[in-house]
PDB file of C-alpha atoms and ligand atoms in Angstrom:
ATOM      1  CA  MET A  12      -6.413 -13.622  30.759  1.00  0.00           C
ATOM      2  CA  HIS A  13      -3.070 -12.360  30.407  1.00  0.00           C
ATOM      3  CA  GLY A  14      -2.526 -10.961  27.057  1.00  0.00           C
ATOM      4  CA  LYS A  15      -0.342 -12.549  24.164  1.00  0.00           C
ATOM      5  CA  PHE A  16       2.223 -11.057  21.787  1.00  0.00           C
ATOM      6  CA  ILE A  17       1.791 -12.656  18.515  1.00  0.00           C
ATOM      7  CA  THR A  18       4.198 -11.480  15.348  1.00  0.00           C
ATOM      8  CA  PHE A  19       3.861 -12.134  11.615  1.00  0.00           C
ATOM      9  CA  GLU A  20       7.125 -12.172   9.568  1.00  0.00           C
ATOM     10  CA  GLY A  21       7.934 -12.844   6.110  1.00  0.00           C
ATOM     11  CA  ILE A  22       9.516 -11.126   2.938  1.00  0.00           C
ATOM     12  CA  ASP A  23       7.785  -8.391   1.257  1.00  0.00           C
ATOM     13  CA  GLY A  24       4.917  -9.296  -0.509  1.00  0.00           C
ATOM     14  CA  SER A  25       4.339 -12.667   1.720  1.00  0.00           C
ATOM     15  CA  GLY A  26       0.765 -11.591   2.537  1.00  0.00           C
ATOM     16  CA  LYS A  27       1.365 -10.927   6.109  1.00  0.00           C
ATOM     17  CA  SER A  28      -0.526  -7.691   6.197  1.00  0.00           C
ATOM     18  CA  THR A  29      -3.692  -9.091   4.328  1.00  0.00           C
ATOM     19  CA  GLN A  30      -3.729 -11.940   6.801  1.00  0.00           C
ATOM     20  CA  LEU A  31      -3.125  -9.972   9.857  1.00  0.00           C
ATOM     21  CA  ARG A  32      -6.289  -7.861   8.897  1.00  0.00           C
ATOM     22  CA  MET A  33      -8.401 -10.799   8.649  1.00  0.00           C
ATOM     23  CA  LEU A  34      -7.068 -12.500  11.833  1.00  0.00           C
ATOM     24  CA  ALA A  35      -7.766  -9.588  13.838  1.00  0.00           C
ATOM     25  CA  ASN A  36     -11.268  -9.347  12.507  1.00  0.00           C
ATOM     26  CA  GLU A  37     -11.980 -13.254  13.087  1.00  0.00           C
ATOM     27  CA  LEU A  38     -10.410 -13.043  16.560  1.00  0.00           C
ATOM     28  CA  ARG A  39     -12.783 -10.163  17.483  1.00  0.00           C
ATOM     29  CA  ILE A  40     -15.673 -12.120  16.222  1.00  0.00           C
ATOM     30  CA  ARG A  41     -14.626 -14.873  18.821  1.00  0.00           C
ATOM     31  CA  GLY A  42     -14.520 -12.174  21.574  1.00  0.00           C
ATOM     32  CA  PHE A  43     -10.855 -11.587  21.918  1.00  0.00           C
ATOM     33  CA  ASN A  44      -9.697  -7.876  22.604  1.00  0.00           C
ATOM     34  CA  VAL A  45      -7.236  -7.744  19.821  1.00  0.00           C
ATOM     35  CA  LEU A  46      -4.785  -5.058  19.283  1.00  0.00           C
ATOM     36  CA  PRO A  47      -3.169  -5.019  15.493  1.00  0.00           C
ATOM     37  CA  THR A  48       0.091  -3.210  14.986  1.00  0.00           C
ATOM     38  CA  CYS A  49       3.162  -3.033  12.981  1.00  0.00           C
ATOM     39  CA  GLU A  50       6.906  -2.314  12.676  1.00  0.00           C
ATOM     40  CA  PRO A  51       8.166   0.134  11.727  1.00  0.00           C
ATOM     41  CA  GLY A  52       5.330   2.695  12.341  1.00  0.00           C
ATOM     42  CA  GLY A  53       3.189   1.085  15.356  1.00  0.00           C
ATOM     43  CA  THR A  54       3.592   4.447  17.484  1.00  0.00           C
ATOM     44  CA  PRO A  55       3.340   8.266  16.460  1.00  0.00           C
ATOM     45  CA  LEU A  56       6.991   8.555  16.605  1.00  0.00           C
ATOM     46  CA  GLY A  57       7.392   5.330  14.789  1.00  0.00           C
ATOM     47  CA  ARG A  58       5.432   6.827  12.021  1.00  0.00           C
ATOM     48  CA  ARG A  59       7.716   9.860  11.705  1.00  0.00           C
ATOM     49  CA  LEU A  60      10.711   7.810  11.680  1.00  0.00           C
ATOM     50  CA  ARG A  61       9.440   5.425   9.192  1.00  0.00           C
ATOM     51  CA  GLU A  62       8.744   8.256   6.916  1.00  0.00           C
ATOM     52  CA  ALA A  63      11.966   9.698   7.379  1.00  0.00           C
ATOM     53  CA  PHE A  64      14.311   6.704   6.778  1.00  0.00           C
ATOM     54  CA  LEU A  65      12.124   4.313   4.814  1.00  0.00           C
ATOM     55  CA  GLU A  66      10.049   6.500   2.615  1.00  0.00           C
ATOM     56  CA  THR A  67      12.651   8.511   1.254  1.00  0.00           C
ATOM     57  CA  GLU A  68      15.043   8.748  -1.779  1.00  0.00           C
ATOM     58  CA  GLU A  69      17.936   9.746   0.601  1.00  0.00           C
ATOM     59  CA  THR A  70      20.807   7.242   1.084  1.00  0.00           C
ATOM     60  CA  VAL A  71      20.683   5.851   4.527  1.00  0.00           C
ATOM     61  CA  SER A  72      23.658   4.263   5.810  1.00  0.00           C
ATOM     62  CA  PRO A  73      23.050   0.541   6.838  1.00  0.00           C
ATOM     63  CA  LEU A  74      24.086   1.267  10.384  1.00  0.00           C
ATOM     64  CA  ALA A  75      21.721   4.428  10.728  1.00  0.00           C
ATOM     65  CA  GLU A  76      18.956   2.128   9.161  1.00  0.00           C
ATOM     66  CA  LEU A  77      19.874  -0.804  11.823  1.00  0.00           C
ATOM     67  CA  LEU A  78      19.609   1.814  14.833  1.00  0.00           C
ATOM     68  CA  LEU A  79      16.440   3.366  13.459  1.00  0.00           C
ATOM     69  CA  PHE A  80      14.535   0.289  13.277  1.00  0.00           C
ATOM     70  CA  ALA A  81      15.727  -0.318  16.880  1.00  0.00           C
ATOM     71  CA  ALA A  82      14.589   3.082  17.722  1.00  0.00           C
ATOM     72  CA  ASP A  83      11.225   2.366  16.184  1.00  0.00           C
ATOM     73  CA  ARG A  84      10.878  -0.868  18.132  1.00  0.00           C
ATOM     74  CA  ALA A  85      12.092   0.488  21.550  1.00  0.00           C
ATOM     75  CA  GLN A  86       9.166   3.100  21.458  1.00  0.00           C
ATOM     76  CA  HIS A  87       6.851   0.394  20.135  1.00  0.00           C
ATOM     77  CA  VAL A  88       7.657  -1.993  23.026  1.00  0.00           C
ATOM     78  CA  ASN A  89       7.423   0.428  25.672  1.00  0.00           C
ATOM     79  CA  PHE A  90       4.609   2.425  24.785  1.00  0.00           C
ATOM     80  CA  LEU A  91       2.314  -0.113  22.938  1.00  0.00           C
ATOM     81  CA  VAL A  92       3.258  -3.690  23.027  1.00  0.00           C
ATOM     82  CA  LYS A  93       3.878  -4.158  26.794  1.00  0.00           C
ATOM     83  CA  PRO A  94       0.972  -2.183  28.288  1.00  0.00           C
ATOM     84  CA  ALA A  95      -1.401  -3.646  25.768  1.00  0.00           C
ATOM     85  CA  VAL A  96      -0.148  -7.139  26.933  1.00  0.00           C
ATOM     86  CA  ALA A  97      -0.501  -6.214  30.503  1.00  0.00           C
ATOM     87  CA  GLU A  98      -4.000  -5.051  29.826  1.00  0.00           C
ATOM     88  CA  GLY A  99      -4.890  -8.727  28.556  1.00  0.00           C
ATOM     89  CA  LYS A 100      -4.846  -7.832  25.043  1.00  0.00           C
ATOM     90  CA  ILE A 101      -3.891 -10.075  22.128  1.00  0.00           C
ATOM     91  CA  VAL A 102      -1.276  -8.007  20.298  1.00  0.00           C
ATOM     92  CA  ILE A 103      -0.560  -8.969  16.672  1.00  0.00           C
ATOM     93  CA  SER A 104       2.503  -7.128  15.052  1.00  0.00           C
ATOM     94  CA  ASP A 105       3.131  -6.996  11.404  1.00  0.00           C
ATOM     95  CA  ARG A 106       6.940  -7.576  11.778  1.00  0.00           C
ATOM     96  CA  PHE A 107       9.164  -7.504  15.131  1.00  0.00           C
ATOM     97  CA  ALA A 108      12.804  -8.307  16.118  1.00  0.00           C
ATOM     98  CA  ASP A 109      13.194 -11.409  13.615  1.00  0.00           C
ATOM     99  CA  ALA A 110      12.863  -8.896  10.812  1.00  0.00           C
ATOM    100  CA  THR A 111      15.993  -7.056  12.183  1.00  0.00           C
ATOM    101  CA  PHE A 112      17.900 -10.342  12.227  1.00  0.00           C
ATOM    102  CA  ALA A 113      16.767 -11.350   8.721  1.00  0.00           C
ATOM    103  CA  TYR A 114      16.968  -7.976   6.983  1.00  0.00           C
ATOM    104  CA  GLN A 115      19.696  -6.158   8.611  1.00  0.00           C
ATOM    105  CA  GLY A 116      21.786  -9.487   9.723  1.00  0.00           C
ATOM    106  CA  ALA A 117      21.462 -11.588   6.628  1.00  0.00           C
ATOM    107  CA  GLY A 118      20.209  -8.995   4.237  1.00  0.00           C
ATOM    108  CA  ARG A 119      22.751  -6.144   4.895  1.00  0.00           C
ATOM    109  CA  GLY A 120      25.510  -8.319   6.274  1.00  0.00           C
ATOM    110  CA  PHE A 121      25.754  -7.014   9.983  1.00  0.00           C
ATOM    111  CA  SER A 122      27.189 -10.028  12.288  1.00  0.00           C
ATOM    112  CA  GLU A 123      24.743 -12.024  14.111  1.00  0.00           C
ATOM    113  CA  THR A 124      26.410 -10.878  17.607  1.00  0.00           C
ATOM    114  CA  MET A 125      25.769  -7.275  16.790  1.00  0.00           C
ATOM    115  CA  VAL A 126      22.296  -7.409  15.437  1.00  0.00           C
ATOM    116  CA  ASN A 127      21.537  -9.782  18.559  1.00  0.00           C
ATOM    117  CA  GLN A 128      22.807  -7.077  20.784  1.00  0.00           C
ATOM    118  CA  VAL A 129      20.795  -4.370  19.146  1.00  0.00           C
ATOM    119  CA  ILE A 130      17.838  -6.260  19.471  1.00  0.00           C
ATOM    120  CA  GLU A 131      18.239  -7.090  23.102  1.00  0.00           C
ATOM    121  CA  LEU A 132      18.831  -3.211  23.698  1.00  0.00           C
ATOM    122  CA  ALA A 133      15.640  -2.274  21.828  1.00  0.00           C
ATOM    123  CA  THR A 134      13.433  -5.024  23.246  1.00  0.00           C
ATOM    124  CA  GLY A 135      14.773  -5.344  26.725  1.00  0.00           C
ATOM    125  CA  GLY A 136      14.425  -9.128  26.114  1.00  0.00           C
ATOM    126  CA  LEU A 137      10.676  -9.210  25.169  1.00  0.00           C
ATOM    127  CA  LYS A 138       9.866 -12.155  22.707  1.00  0.00           C
ATOM    128  CA  PRO A 139       6.859 -12.821  20.990  1.00  0.00           C
ATOM    129  CA  ASP A 140       4.680 -15.677  22.472  1.00  0.00           C
ATOM    130  CA  LEU A 141       4.208 -16.857  18.661  1.00  0.00           C
ATOM    131  CA  THR A 142       5.538 -15.962  15.363  1.00  0.00           C
ATOM    132  CA  LEU A 143       3.991 -17.015  12.118  1.00  0.00           C
ATOM    133  CA  PHE A 144       6.515 -16.970   9.185  1.00  0.00           C
ATOM    134  CA  PHE A 145       4.667 -16.735   5.875  1.00  0.00           C
ATOM    135  CA  ASP A 146       6.881 -18.503   3.659  1.00  0.00           C
ATOM    136  CA  LEU A 147       6.881 -17.757  -0.321  1.00  0.00           C
ATOM    137  CA  PRO A 148       9.291 -18.192  -3.057  1.00  0.00           C
ATOM    138  CA  VAL A 149      10.968 -14.881  -3.660  1.00  0.00           C
ATOM    139  CA  ALA A 150       9.992 -14.627  -7.496  1.00  0.00           C
ATOM    140  CA  ILE A 151       6.207 -14.939  -6.460  1.00  0.00           C
ATOM    141  CA  ALA A 152       6.574 -12.386  -3.721  1.00  0.00           C
ATOM    142  CA  LEU A 153       8.337  -9.938  -6.133  1.00  0.00           C
ATOM    143  CA  THR A 154       5.543 -10.294  -8.682  1.00  0.00           C
ATOM    144  CA  ARG A 155       3.180  -9.622  -5.697  1.00  0.00           C
ATOM    145  CA  THR A 156       5.040  -6.369  -4.649  1.00  0.00           C
ATOM    146  CA  ASP A 157       5.070  -5.331  -8.345  1.00  0.00           C
ATOM    147  CA  SER A 158       1.413  -5.577  -8.828  1.00  0.00           C
ATOM    148  CA  ARG A 159       0.814  -3.481  -5.474  1.00  0.00           C
ATOM    149  CA  THR A 160       3.124  -0.983  -7.175  1.00  0.00           C
ATOM    150  CA  ASP A 161       1.156  -0.932 -10.268  1.00  0.00           C
ATOM    151  CA  ALA A 162      -1.939  -0.307  -8.360  1.00  0.00           C
ATOM    152  CA  GLY A 163      -0.398   2.931  -6.965  1.00  0.00           C
ATOM    153  CA  GLU A 164       1.295   2.044  -3.888  1.00  0.00           C
ATOM    154  CA  GLN A 165       4.581   4.019  -3.358  1.00  0.00           C
ATOM    155  CA  LYS A 166       7.714   1.690  -3.114  1.00  0.00           C
ATOM    156  CA  ASN A 167       9.620   2.216   0.075  1.00  0.00           C
ATOM    157  CA  ARG A 168      13.712   1.809  -0.049  1.00  0.00           C
ATOM    158  CA  MET A 169      13.617  -1.764   1.191  1.00  0.00           C
ATOM    159  CA  ASP A 170      10.976  -2.663  -1.683  1.00  0.00           C
ATOM    160  CA  LYS A 171      13.748  -1.740  -4.381  1.00  0.00           C
ATOM    161  CA  GLU A 172      16.157  -4.489  -3.165  1.00  0.00           C
ATOM    162  CA  ASN A 173      17.021  -7.375  -5.630  1.00  0.00           C
ATOM    163  CA  ALA A 174      16.295 -11.036  -5.528  1.00  0.00           C
ATOM    164  CA  GLY A 175      19.546 -12.194  -3.912  1.00  0.00           C
ATOM    165  CA  PHE A 176      18.933  -9.989  -1.038  1.00  0.00           C
ATOM    166  CA  TYR A 177      15.280 -11.368  -0.549  1.00  0.00           C
ATOM    167  CA  GLU A 178      16.859 -14.961  -0.851  1.00  0.00           C
ATOM    168  CA  ARG A 179      19.135 -14.363   1.952  1.00  0.00           C
ATOM    169  CA  VAL A 180      16.366 -12.886   4.102  1.00  0.00           C
ATOM    170  CA  ARG A 181      13.967 -15.847   3.322  1.00  0.00           C
ATOM    171  CA  GLU A 182      16.933 -18.358   4.262  1.00  0.00           C
ATOM    172  CA  SER A 183      17.567 -16.532   7.517  1.00  0.00           C
ATOM    173  CA  TYR A 184      13.957 -16.437   8.502  1.00  0.00           C
ATOM    174  CA  LEU A 185      13.794 -20.432   7.883  1.00  0.00           C
ATOM    175  CA  GLN A 186      17.007 -20.704   9.939  1.00  0.00           C
ATOM    176  CA  ILE A 187      15.484 -18.993  12.859  1.00  0.00           C
ATOM    177  CA  ALA A 188      12.219 -20.876  12.573  1.00  0.00           C
ATOM    178  CA  ALA A 189      14.273 -24.060  12.548  1.00  0.00           C
ATOM    179  CA  ASN A 190      16.215 -23.133  15.571  1.00  0.00           C
ATOM    180  CA  GLU A 191      12.992 -21.834  17.665  1.00  0.00           C
ATOM    181  CA  PRO A 192      10.326 -24.596  16.747  1.00  0.00           C
ATOM    182  CA  ASP A 193       8.370 -24.010  19.858  1.00  0.00           C
ATOM    183  CA  ARG A 194       7.698 -20.310  19.119  1.00  0.00           C
ATOM    184  CA  PHE A 195       7.731 -20.400  15.115  1.00  0.00           C
ATOM    185  CA  ARG A 196       5.120 -21.882  12.780  1.00  0.00           C
ATOM    186  CA  VAL A 197       5.815 -21.838   9.198  1.00  0.00           C
ATOM    187  CA  ILE A 198       3.018 -21.130   6.759  1.00  0.00           C
ATOM    188  CA  ASP A 199       3.191 -22.202   3.205  1.00  0.00           C
ATOM    189  CA  ALA A 200       2.082 -18.731   1.674  1.00  0.00           C
ATOM    190  CA  ASN A 201       1.852 -19.859  -1.766  1.00  0.00           C
ATOM    191  CA  GLY A 202      -2.001 -20.556  -1.779  1.00  0.00           C
ATOM    192  CA  SER A 203      -5.485 -18.659  -1.869  1.00  0.00           C
ATOM    193  CA  THR A 204      -6.236 -15.943   0.557  1.00  0.00           C
ATOM    194  CA  SER A 205      -8.790 -18.007   2.271  1.00  0.00           C
ATOM    195  CA  GLU A 206      -6.913 -21.138   2.288  1.00  0.00           C
ATOM    196  CA  ILE A 207      -4.156 -19.410   4.223  1.00  0.00           C
ATOM    197  CA  GLN A 208      -6.573 -17.795   6.586  1.00  0.00           C
ATOM    198  CA  THR A 209      -7.972 -20.906   7.634  1.00  0.00           C
ATOM    199  CA  ARG A 210      -4.580 -22.313   8.375  1.00  0.00           C
ATOM    200  CA  VAL A 211      -3.875 -18.973  10.274  1.00  0.00           C
ATOM    201  CA  VAL A 212      -6.880 -19.064  12.334  1.00  0.00           C
ATOM    202  CA  GLU A 213      -6.489 -22.787  13.079  1.00  0.00           C
ATOM    203  CA  ILE A 214      -2.997 -22.399  14.298  1.00  0.00           C
ATOM    204  CA  VAL A 215      -3.773 -19.076  16.566  1.00  0.00           C
ATOM    205  CA  ALA A 216      -6.833 -20.596  17.726  1.00  0.00           C
ATOM    206  CA  GLU A 217      -5.043 -23.707  19.099  1.00  0.00           C
ATOM    207  CA  PHE A 218      -2.377 -21.748  20.602  1.00  0.00           C
ATOM    208  CA  LEU A 219      -4.870 -19.380  22.437  1.00  0.00           C
ATOM    209  CA  GLY A 220      -6.940 -22.367  23.502  1.00  0.00           C
ATOM    210  CA  ASN A 221      -3.858 -24.133  24.947  1.00  0.00           C
ATOM    211  CA  GLU A 222      -2.744 -21.154  27.006  1.00  0.00           C
TER     212      GLU A 222
HETATM  213  P1  ADP B 325       3.005  -8.097   2.944  1.00  0.00           P
HETATM  214  O1  ADP B 325       2.165  -7.308   4.123  1.00  0.00           O
HETATM  215  O2  ADP B 325       3.494  -9.578   3.338  1.00  0.00           O
HETATM  216  O3  ADP B 325       3.944  -7.432   2.146  1.00  0.00           O
HETATM  217  P2  ADP B 325       0.418  -8.065   1.662  1.00  0.00           P
HETATM  218  O4  ADP B 325      -0.675  -8.646   2.509  1.00  0.00           O
HETATM  219  O5  ADP B 325       0.587  -6.389   1.478  1.00  0.00           O
HETATM  220  O6  ADP B 325       1.758  -8.663   1.985  1.00  0.00           O
HETATM  221  O7  ADP B 325       0.375  -8.670   0.284  1.00  0.00           O
HETATM  222  C1  ADP B 325       1.022  -8.218  -0.932  1.00  0.00           C
HETATM  223  C2  ADP B 325       0.056  -8.277  -2.269  1.00  0.00           C
HETATM  224  O8  ADP B 325      -0.224  -9.575  -2.625  1.00  0.00           O
HETATM  225  C3  ADP B 325      -1.023  -7.442  -2.064  1.00  0.00           C
HETATM  226  O9  ADP B 325      -1.180  -6.689  -3.399  1.00  0.00           O
HETATM  227  C4  ADP B 325      -2.142  -8.247  -1.950  1.00  0.00           C
HETATM  228  O10 ADP B 325      -3.449  -7.925  -2.324  1.00  0.00           O
HETATM  229  C5  ADP B 325      -1.547  -9.586  -2.366  1.00  0.00           C
HETATM  230  N1  ADP B 325      -1.933 -10.852  -2.067  1.00  0.00           N
HETATM  231  C6  ADP B 325      -2.040 -11.106  -0.541  1.00  0.00           C
HETATM  232  N2  ADP B 325      -2.067 -12.352  -0.362  1.00  0.00           N
HETATM  233  C7  ADP B 325      -2.418 -13.081  -1.536  1.00  0.00           C
HETATM  234  C8  ADP B 325      -2.685 -14.493  -1.851  1.00  0.00           C
HETATM  235  N3  ADP B 325      -2.770 -15.348  -0.909  1.00  0.00           N
HETATM  236  N4  ADP B 325      -2.536 -14.699  -3.124  1.00  0.00           N
HETATM  237  C9  ADP B 325      -2.301 -13.636  -4.060  1.00  0.00           C
HETATM  238  N5  ADP B 325      -2.022 -12.384  -3.859  1.00  0.00           N
HETATM  239  C10 ADP B 325      -2.074 -12.002  -2.574  1.00  0.00           C
HETATM  240  P1  TYD B 326       6.404  -2.582   5.182  1.00  0.00           P
HETATM  241  O1  TYD B 326       5.884  -1.581   3.920  1.00  0.00           O
HETATM  242  O2  TYD B 326       5.953  -2.329   6.360  1.00  0.00           O
HETATM  243  O3  TYD B 326       6.565  -3.976   4.523  1.00  0.00           O
HETATM  244  P2  TYD B 326       5.356  -4.951   4.002  1.00  0.00           P
HETATM  245  O4  TYD B 326       5.902  -5.079   2.511  1.00  0.00           O
HETATM  246  O5  TYD B 326       5.829  -6.283   4.725  1.00  0.00           O
HETATM  247  O6  TYD B 326       4.153  -4.560   4.200  1.00  0.00           O
HETATM  248  O7  TYD B 326       8.048  -2.089   5.060  1.00  0.00           O
HETATM  249  C1  TYD B 326       8.864  -2.447   6.008  1.00  0.00           C
HETATM  250  C2  TYD B 326      10.076  -2.614   5.571  1.00  0.00           C
HETATM  251  O8  TYD B 326      11.182  -2.747   6.477  1.00  0.00           O
HETATM  252  C3  TYD B 326      10.175  -4.001   4.928  1.00  0.00           C
HETATM  253  O9  TYD B 326      10.747  -4.238   3.707  1.00  0.00           O
HETATM  254  C4  TYD B 326      11.053  -4.928   5.815  1.00  0.00           C
HETATM  255  C5  TYD B 326      11.805  -3.942   6.494  1.00  0.00           C
HETATM  256  N1  TYD B 326      12.291  -4.128   7.692  1.00  0.00           N
HETATM  257  C6  TYD B 326      13.661  -4.216   8.052  1.00  0.00           C
HETATM  258  O10 TYD B 326      14.385  -4.240   7.319  1.00  0.00           O
HETATM  259  N2  TYD B 326      14.222  -4.382   9.490  1.00  0.00           N
HETATM  260  C7  TYD B 326      13.117  -4.378  10.443  1.00  0.00           C
HETATM  261  O11 TYD B 326      13.480  -4.707  11.668  1.00  0.00           O
HETATM  262  C8  TYD B 326      11.641  -4.251  10.263  1.00  0.00           C
HETATM  263  C9  TYD B 326      10.716  -4.236  11.209  1.00  0.00           C
HETATM  264  C10 TYD B 326      11.293  -3.930   8.869  1.00  0.00           C
END
């Protein structure tokens, strides 16, 4: 079987990482060869970039941020995603290019044309076969990320943005989802972990079954 490239998107705190872990386990039980990964930080270079520009107190210019996410992605696509898909793996990435469109485009204010050019350059035109968007009201997502911080996790620079920023990001994701209904599935992320897992497994199993 030819591999597949599946991505998870959503604002911070929407539950993507939790669901990605659960889906990867479930698919393995069902006999699929799964490779979970993430952006930024899916490769050794990407992890170093992530630390340098995300986990820092230093002011990072919006343009540097846009290009560093792109650099992380170019490395990820070439050395991890493409080879694994070619080997027949189901690659599931916690975020990909739609995050740049939503965060650097709608969030930071770069034009769609510029953001799309940078995405094209970094991905060489690679698109996910399926994208799940975990949709959650901003206020609930912020409560979740705050409790993650209370539990001891460090906030990165993006976690410190205000509600208005995340509202723009969420609207932008909903717009991409509406524009690309064949690739996107919007999941109501305002439920229990197990309710959402049932829905995620249903969608992905149907997608893999139909391929
Ligand atoms: P993301 O990767 O989208 O930022 P996480 O999976 O890290 O989100 O979840 C953010 C926080 O919310 C974590 O503390 C996690 O334990 C919690 N969480 C995840 N899913 C749910 C859920 N369905 N209901 C309540 N809390 C959740
Ligand atoms: P991370 O801790 O991985 O996010 P999450 O809270 O979803 O687990 O941090 C990644 C941050 O980087 C997150 O705030 C989204 C942001 N980001 C962008 O702004 N642009 C991008 O292209 C990507 C991949 C991520």
